[in-house]
CSV table of C-alpha atoms in Angstrom, one decimal:
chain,number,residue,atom,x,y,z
A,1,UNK,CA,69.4,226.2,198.6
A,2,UNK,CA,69.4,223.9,201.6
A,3,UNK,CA,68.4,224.9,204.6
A,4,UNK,CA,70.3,223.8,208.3
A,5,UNK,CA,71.5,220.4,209.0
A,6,UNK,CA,71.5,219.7,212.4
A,7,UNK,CA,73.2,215.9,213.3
A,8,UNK,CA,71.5,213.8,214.6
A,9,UNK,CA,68.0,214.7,214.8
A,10,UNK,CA,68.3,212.3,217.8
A,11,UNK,CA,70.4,211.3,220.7
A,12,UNK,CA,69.5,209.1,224.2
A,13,UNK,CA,72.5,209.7,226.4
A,14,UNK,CA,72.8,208.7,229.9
A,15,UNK,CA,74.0,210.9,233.1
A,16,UNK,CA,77.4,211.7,233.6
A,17,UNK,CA,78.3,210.7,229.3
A,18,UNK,CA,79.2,213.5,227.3
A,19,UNK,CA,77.7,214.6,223.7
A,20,UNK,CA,78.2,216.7,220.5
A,21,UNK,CA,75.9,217.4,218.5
A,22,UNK,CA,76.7,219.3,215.0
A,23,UNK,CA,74.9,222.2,212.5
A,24,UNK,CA,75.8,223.2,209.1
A,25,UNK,CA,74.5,226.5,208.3
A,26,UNK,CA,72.8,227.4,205.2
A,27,UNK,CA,75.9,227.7,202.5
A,28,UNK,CA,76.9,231.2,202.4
A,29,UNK,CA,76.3,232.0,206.2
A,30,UNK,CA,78.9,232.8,208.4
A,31,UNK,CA,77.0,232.9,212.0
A,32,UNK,CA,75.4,230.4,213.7
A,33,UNK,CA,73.9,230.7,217.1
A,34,UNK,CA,72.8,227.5,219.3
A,35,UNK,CA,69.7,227.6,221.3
A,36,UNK,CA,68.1,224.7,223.8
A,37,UNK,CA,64.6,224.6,224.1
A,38,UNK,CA,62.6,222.9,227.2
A,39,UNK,CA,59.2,223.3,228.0
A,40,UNK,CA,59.9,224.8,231.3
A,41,UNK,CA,61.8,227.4,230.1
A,42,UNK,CA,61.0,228.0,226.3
A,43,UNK,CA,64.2,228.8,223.9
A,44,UNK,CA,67.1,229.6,225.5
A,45,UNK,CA,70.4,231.0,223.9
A,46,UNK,CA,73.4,229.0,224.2
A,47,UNK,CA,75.6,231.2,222.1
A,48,UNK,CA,76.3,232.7,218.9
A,49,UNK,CA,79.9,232.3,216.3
A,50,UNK,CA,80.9,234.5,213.8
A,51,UNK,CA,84.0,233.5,211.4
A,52,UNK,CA,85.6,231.1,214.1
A,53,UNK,CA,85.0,233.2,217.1
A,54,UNK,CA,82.5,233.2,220.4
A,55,UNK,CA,80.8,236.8,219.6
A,56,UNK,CA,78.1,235.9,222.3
A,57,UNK,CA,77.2,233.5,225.4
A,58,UNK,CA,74.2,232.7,227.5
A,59,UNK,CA,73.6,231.9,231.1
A,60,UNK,CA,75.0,228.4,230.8
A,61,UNK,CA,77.6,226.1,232.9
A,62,UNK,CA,80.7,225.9,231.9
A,63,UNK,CA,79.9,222.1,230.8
A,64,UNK,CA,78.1,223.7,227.6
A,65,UNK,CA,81.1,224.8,225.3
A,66,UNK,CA,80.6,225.1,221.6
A,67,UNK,CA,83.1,225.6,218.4
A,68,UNK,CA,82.9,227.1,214.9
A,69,UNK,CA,85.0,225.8,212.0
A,70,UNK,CA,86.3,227.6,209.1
A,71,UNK,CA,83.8,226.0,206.8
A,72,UNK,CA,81.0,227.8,209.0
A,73,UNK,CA,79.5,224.1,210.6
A,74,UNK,CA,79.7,224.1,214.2
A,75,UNK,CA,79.5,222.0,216.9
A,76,UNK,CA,78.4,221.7,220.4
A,77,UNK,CA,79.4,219.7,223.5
A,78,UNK,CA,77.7,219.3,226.7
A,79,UNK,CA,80.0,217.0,229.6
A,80,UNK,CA,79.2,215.3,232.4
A,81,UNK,CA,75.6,215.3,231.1
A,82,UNK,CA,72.3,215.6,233.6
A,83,UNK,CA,68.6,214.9,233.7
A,84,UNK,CA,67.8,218.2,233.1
A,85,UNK,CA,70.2,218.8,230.4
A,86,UNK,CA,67.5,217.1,228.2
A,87,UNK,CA,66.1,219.1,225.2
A,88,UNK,CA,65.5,220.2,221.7
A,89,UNK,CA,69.3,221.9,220.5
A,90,UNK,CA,68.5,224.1,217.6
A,91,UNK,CA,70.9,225.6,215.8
A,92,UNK,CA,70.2,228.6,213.2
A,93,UNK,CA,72.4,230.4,210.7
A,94,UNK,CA,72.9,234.1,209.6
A,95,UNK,CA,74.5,235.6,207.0
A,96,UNK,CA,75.9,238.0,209.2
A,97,UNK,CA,75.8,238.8,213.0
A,98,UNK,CA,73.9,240.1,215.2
A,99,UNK,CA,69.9,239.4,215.6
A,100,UNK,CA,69.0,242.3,212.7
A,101,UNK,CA,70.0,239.6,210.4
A,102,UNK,CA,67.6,236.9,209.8
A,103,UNK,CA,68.1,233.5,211.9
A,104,UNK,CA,67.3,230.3,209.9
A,105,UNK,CA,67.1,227.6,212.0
A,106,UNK,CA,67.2,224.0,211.5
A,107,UNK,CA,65.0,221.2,213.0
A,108,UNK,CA,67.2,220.6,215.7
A,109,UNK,CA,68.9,217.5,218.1
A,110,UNK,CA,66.4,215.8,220.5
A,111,UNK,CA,68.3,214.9,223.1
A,112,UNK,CA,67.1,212.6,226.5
A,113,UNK,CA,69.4,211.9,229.3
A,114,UNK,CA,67.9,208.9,231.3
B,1,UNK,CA,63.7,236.4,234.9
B,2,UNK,CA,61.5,236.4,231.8
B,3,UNK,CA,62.3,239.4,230.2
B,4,UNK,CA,59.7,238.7,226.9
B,5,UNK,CA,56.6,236.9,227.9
B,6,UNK,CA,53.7,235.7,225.9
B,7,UNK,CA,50.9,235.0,228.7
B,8,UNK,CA,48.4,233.0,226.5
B,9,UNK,CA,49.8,229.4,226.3
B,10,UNK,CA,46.8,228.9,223.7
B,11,UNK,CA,44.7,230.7,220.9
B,12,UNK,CA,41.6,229.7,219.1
B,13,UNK,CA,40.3,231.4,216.1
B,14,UNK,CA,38.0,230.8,213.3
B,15,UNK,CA,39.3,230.8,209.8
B,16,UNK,CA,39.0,234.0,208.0
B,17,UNK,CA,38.8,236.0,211.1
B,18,UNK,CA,42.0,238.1,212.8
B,19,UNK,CA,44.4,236.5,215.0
B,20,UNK,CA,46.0,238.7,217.4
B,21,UNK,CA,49.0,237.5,219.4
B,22,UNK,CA,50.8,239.7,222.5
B,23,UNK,CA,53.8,240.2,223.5
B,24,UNK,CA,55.2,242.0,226.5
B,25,UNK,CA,58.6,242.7,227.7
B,26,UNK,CA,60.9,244.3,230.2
B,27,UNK,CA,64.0,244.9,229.4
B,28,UNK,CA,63.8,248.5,227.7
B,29,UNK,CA,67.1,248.3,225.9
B,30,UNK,CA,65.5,246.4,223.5
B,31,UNK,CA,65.4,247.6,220.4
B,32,UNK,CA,64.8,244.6,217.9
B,33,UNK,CA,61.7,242.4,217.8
B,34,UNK,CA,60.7,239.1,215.6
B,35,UNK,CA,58.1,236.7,215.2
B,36,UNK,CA,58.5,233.3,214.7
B,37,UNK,CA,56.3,230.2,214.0
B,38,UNK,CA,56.7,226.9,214.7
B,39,UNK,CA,55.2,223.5,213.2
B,40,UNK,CA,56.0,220.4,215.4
B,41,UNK,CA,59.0,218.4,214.6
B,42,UNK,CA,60.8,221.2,212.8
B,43,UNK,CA,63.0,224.6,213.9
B,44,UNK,CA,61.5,228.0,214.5
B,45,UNK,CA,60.5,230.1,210.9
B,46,UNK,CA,61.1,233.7,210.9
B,47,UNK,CA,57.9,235.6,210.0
B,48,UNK,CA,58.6,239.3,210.7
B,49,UNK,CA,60.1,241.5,212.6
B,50,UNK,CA,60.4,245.3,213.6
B,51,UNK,CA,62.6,247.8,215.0
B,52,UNK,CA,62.3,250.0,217.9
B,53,UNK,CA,62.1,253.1,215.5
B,54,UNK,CA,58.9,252.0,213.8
B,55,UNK,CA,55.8,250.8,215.4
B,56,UNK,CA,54.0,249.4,213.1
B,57,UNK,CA,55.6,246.8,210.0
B,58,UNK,CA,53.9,244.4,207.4
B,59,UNK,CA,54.0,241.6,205.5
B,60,UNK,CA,51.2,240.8,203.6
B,61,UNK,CA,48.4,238.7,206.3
B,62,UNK,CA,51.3,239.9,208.7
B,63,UNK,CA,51.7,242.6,210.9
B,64,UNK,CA,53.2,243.5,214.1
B,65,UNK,CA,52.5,246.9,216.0
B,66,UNK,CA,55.0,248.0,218.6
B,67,UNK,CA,54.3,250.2,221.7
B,68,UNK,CA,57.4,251.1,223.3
B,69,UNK,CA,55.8,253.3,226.0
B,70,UNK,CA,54.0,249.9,226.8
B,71,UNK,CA,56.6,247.4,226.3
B,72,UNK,CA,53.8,245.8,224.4
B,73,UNK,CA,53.8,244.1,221.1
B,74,UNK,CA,51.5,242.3,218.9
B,75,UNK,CA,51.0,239.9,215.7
B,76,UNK,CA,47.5,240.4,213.2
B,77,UNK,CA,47.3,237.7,211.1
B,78,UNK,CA,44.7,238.5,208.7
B,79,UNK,CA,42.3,236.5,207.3
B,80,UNK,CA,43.6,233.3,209.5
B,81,UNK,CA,44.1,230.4,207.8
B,82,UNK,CA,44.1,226.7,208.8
B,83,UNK,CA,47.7,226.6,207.8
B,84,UNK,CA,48.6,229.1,210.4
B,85,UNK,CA,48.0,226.8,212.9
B,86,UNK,CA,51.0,226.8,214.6
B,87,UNK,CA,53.1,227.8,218.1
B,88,UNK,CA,54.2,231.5,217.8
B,89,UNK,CA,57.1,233.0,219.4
B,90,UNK,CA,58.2,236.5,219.8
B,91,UNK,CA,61.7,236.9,220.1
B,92,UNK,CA,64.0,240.2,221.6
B,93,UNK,CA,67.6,241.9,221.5
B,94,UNK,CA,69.2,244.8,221.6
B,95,UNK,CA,73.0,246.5,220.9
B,96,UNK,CA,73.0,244.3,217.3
B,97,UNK,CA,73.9,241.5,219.7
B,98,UNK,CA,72.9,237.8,218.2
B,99,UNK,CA,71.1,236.7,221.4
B,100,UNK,CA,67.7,236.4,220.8
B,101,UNK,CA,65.5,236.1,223.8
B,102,UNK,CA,62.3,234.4,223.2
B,103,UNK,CA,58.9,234.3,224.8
B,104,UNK,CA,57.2,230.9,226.1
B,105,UNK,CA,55.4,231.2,222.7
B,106,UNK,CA,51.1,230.9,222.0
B,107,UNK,CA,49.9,227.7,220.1
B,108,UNK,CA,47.5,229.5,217.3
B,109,UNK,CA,45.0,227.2,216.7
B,110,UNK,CA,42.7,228.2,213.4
B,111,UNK,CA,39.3,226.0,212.7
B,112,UNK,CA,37.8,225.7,209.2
């Protein structure tokens, strides 16, 4: 079975541009949560979709927004991007919601804002 | 506010010996806890996890013990092995919700 995709693995961006990045779960799963990892604050949760729908958000502006399709991928977008916006986006996938169901997670988006 | 915290960055062990990682947290509505470990250039793996009704869970080398009335738990990894080298995160939620708040994680680091 193949595990997460995450697209692309890398991304240089510079202040003020916007970006998506992209994550298809593991064939079967229905949630996937997105998660931003710096090394000043460790892994942080963005926010979680189940079947099409926001079931959770983190402590994030309103300039990170994120989508689920019917096919289970789902995307990200961050606007009007800044320096410290810069990070590793991981994205994992779950069967099911809710954290008692095992996260799989994929290698995640590197992303620098110069 | 870190409400899961992991206060040794780093962790040096000799292969063959235990490995004990610790976790602490705030939040007492927590009632779900994971491990994860991570290899550079790759996502988070899950390794084990426990709820708030046990203290105690294992997985083979794996085990995590829970002590609610400390808001304190830990990873064995018995015997280490080289391959466990690795940065270890522990991870927290509570009401079935899909947020997952994670530690500052410990780089395990096992010598041969």
């Amino acid at each position: 079975k193949a595990g997460v995709t995450q697209t692309p693995r890398y991304l240089i961006k510079t202040r003020g541009q916007q970006v998506t990045l992209s994550c298809s779960p593991i064939s079967g799963h229905r949630s996937v949560s997105w998660y931003q990892q710096t090394p000043g604050q460790g892994l942080q949760f963005l926010f979680e979709y189940f079947s099409e729908t926001q079931r959770n958000k983190g402590n994030f502006p309103g300039r990170f927004s994120g989508r689920q399709f019917s096919n289970s991928r789902s995307e990200m977008n961050v606007s009007t991007l800044e320096l410290g916006d810069s990070a590793l986006y991981l994205c994992a996938s779950s069967f099911l919601a809710g954290s008692y169901n095992e996260q799989f997670f994929g290698p995640g988006t590197r992303l620098t804002v110069l | 506010d870190q409400q899961v915290k992991q206060n040794s960055p780093s962790l040096s062990v000799q292969e063959g010996r235990i490995s004990i990682l610790n976790c602490d947290y705030t939040n007492s509505m927590f009632d779900y806890f994971l491990w994860y470990k991570k290899y550079p250039a790759e996502g988070p793996t899950f390794l084990i996890s426990i709820s708030s009704i046990k203290d105690k869970n294992e997985d083979g080398r794996f085990t995590v013990f829970l002590n609610k009335s400390a808001k304190h738990l830990s990873l064995h990894i018995v015997p280490s092995q080289p391959g466990d080298s690795a940065v270890y995160f522990c991870a927290a939620s509570y009401n079935q919700g899909g947020k997952l708040i994670f530690g500052q994680g410990t780089e395990l680091s096992v010598k041969p």
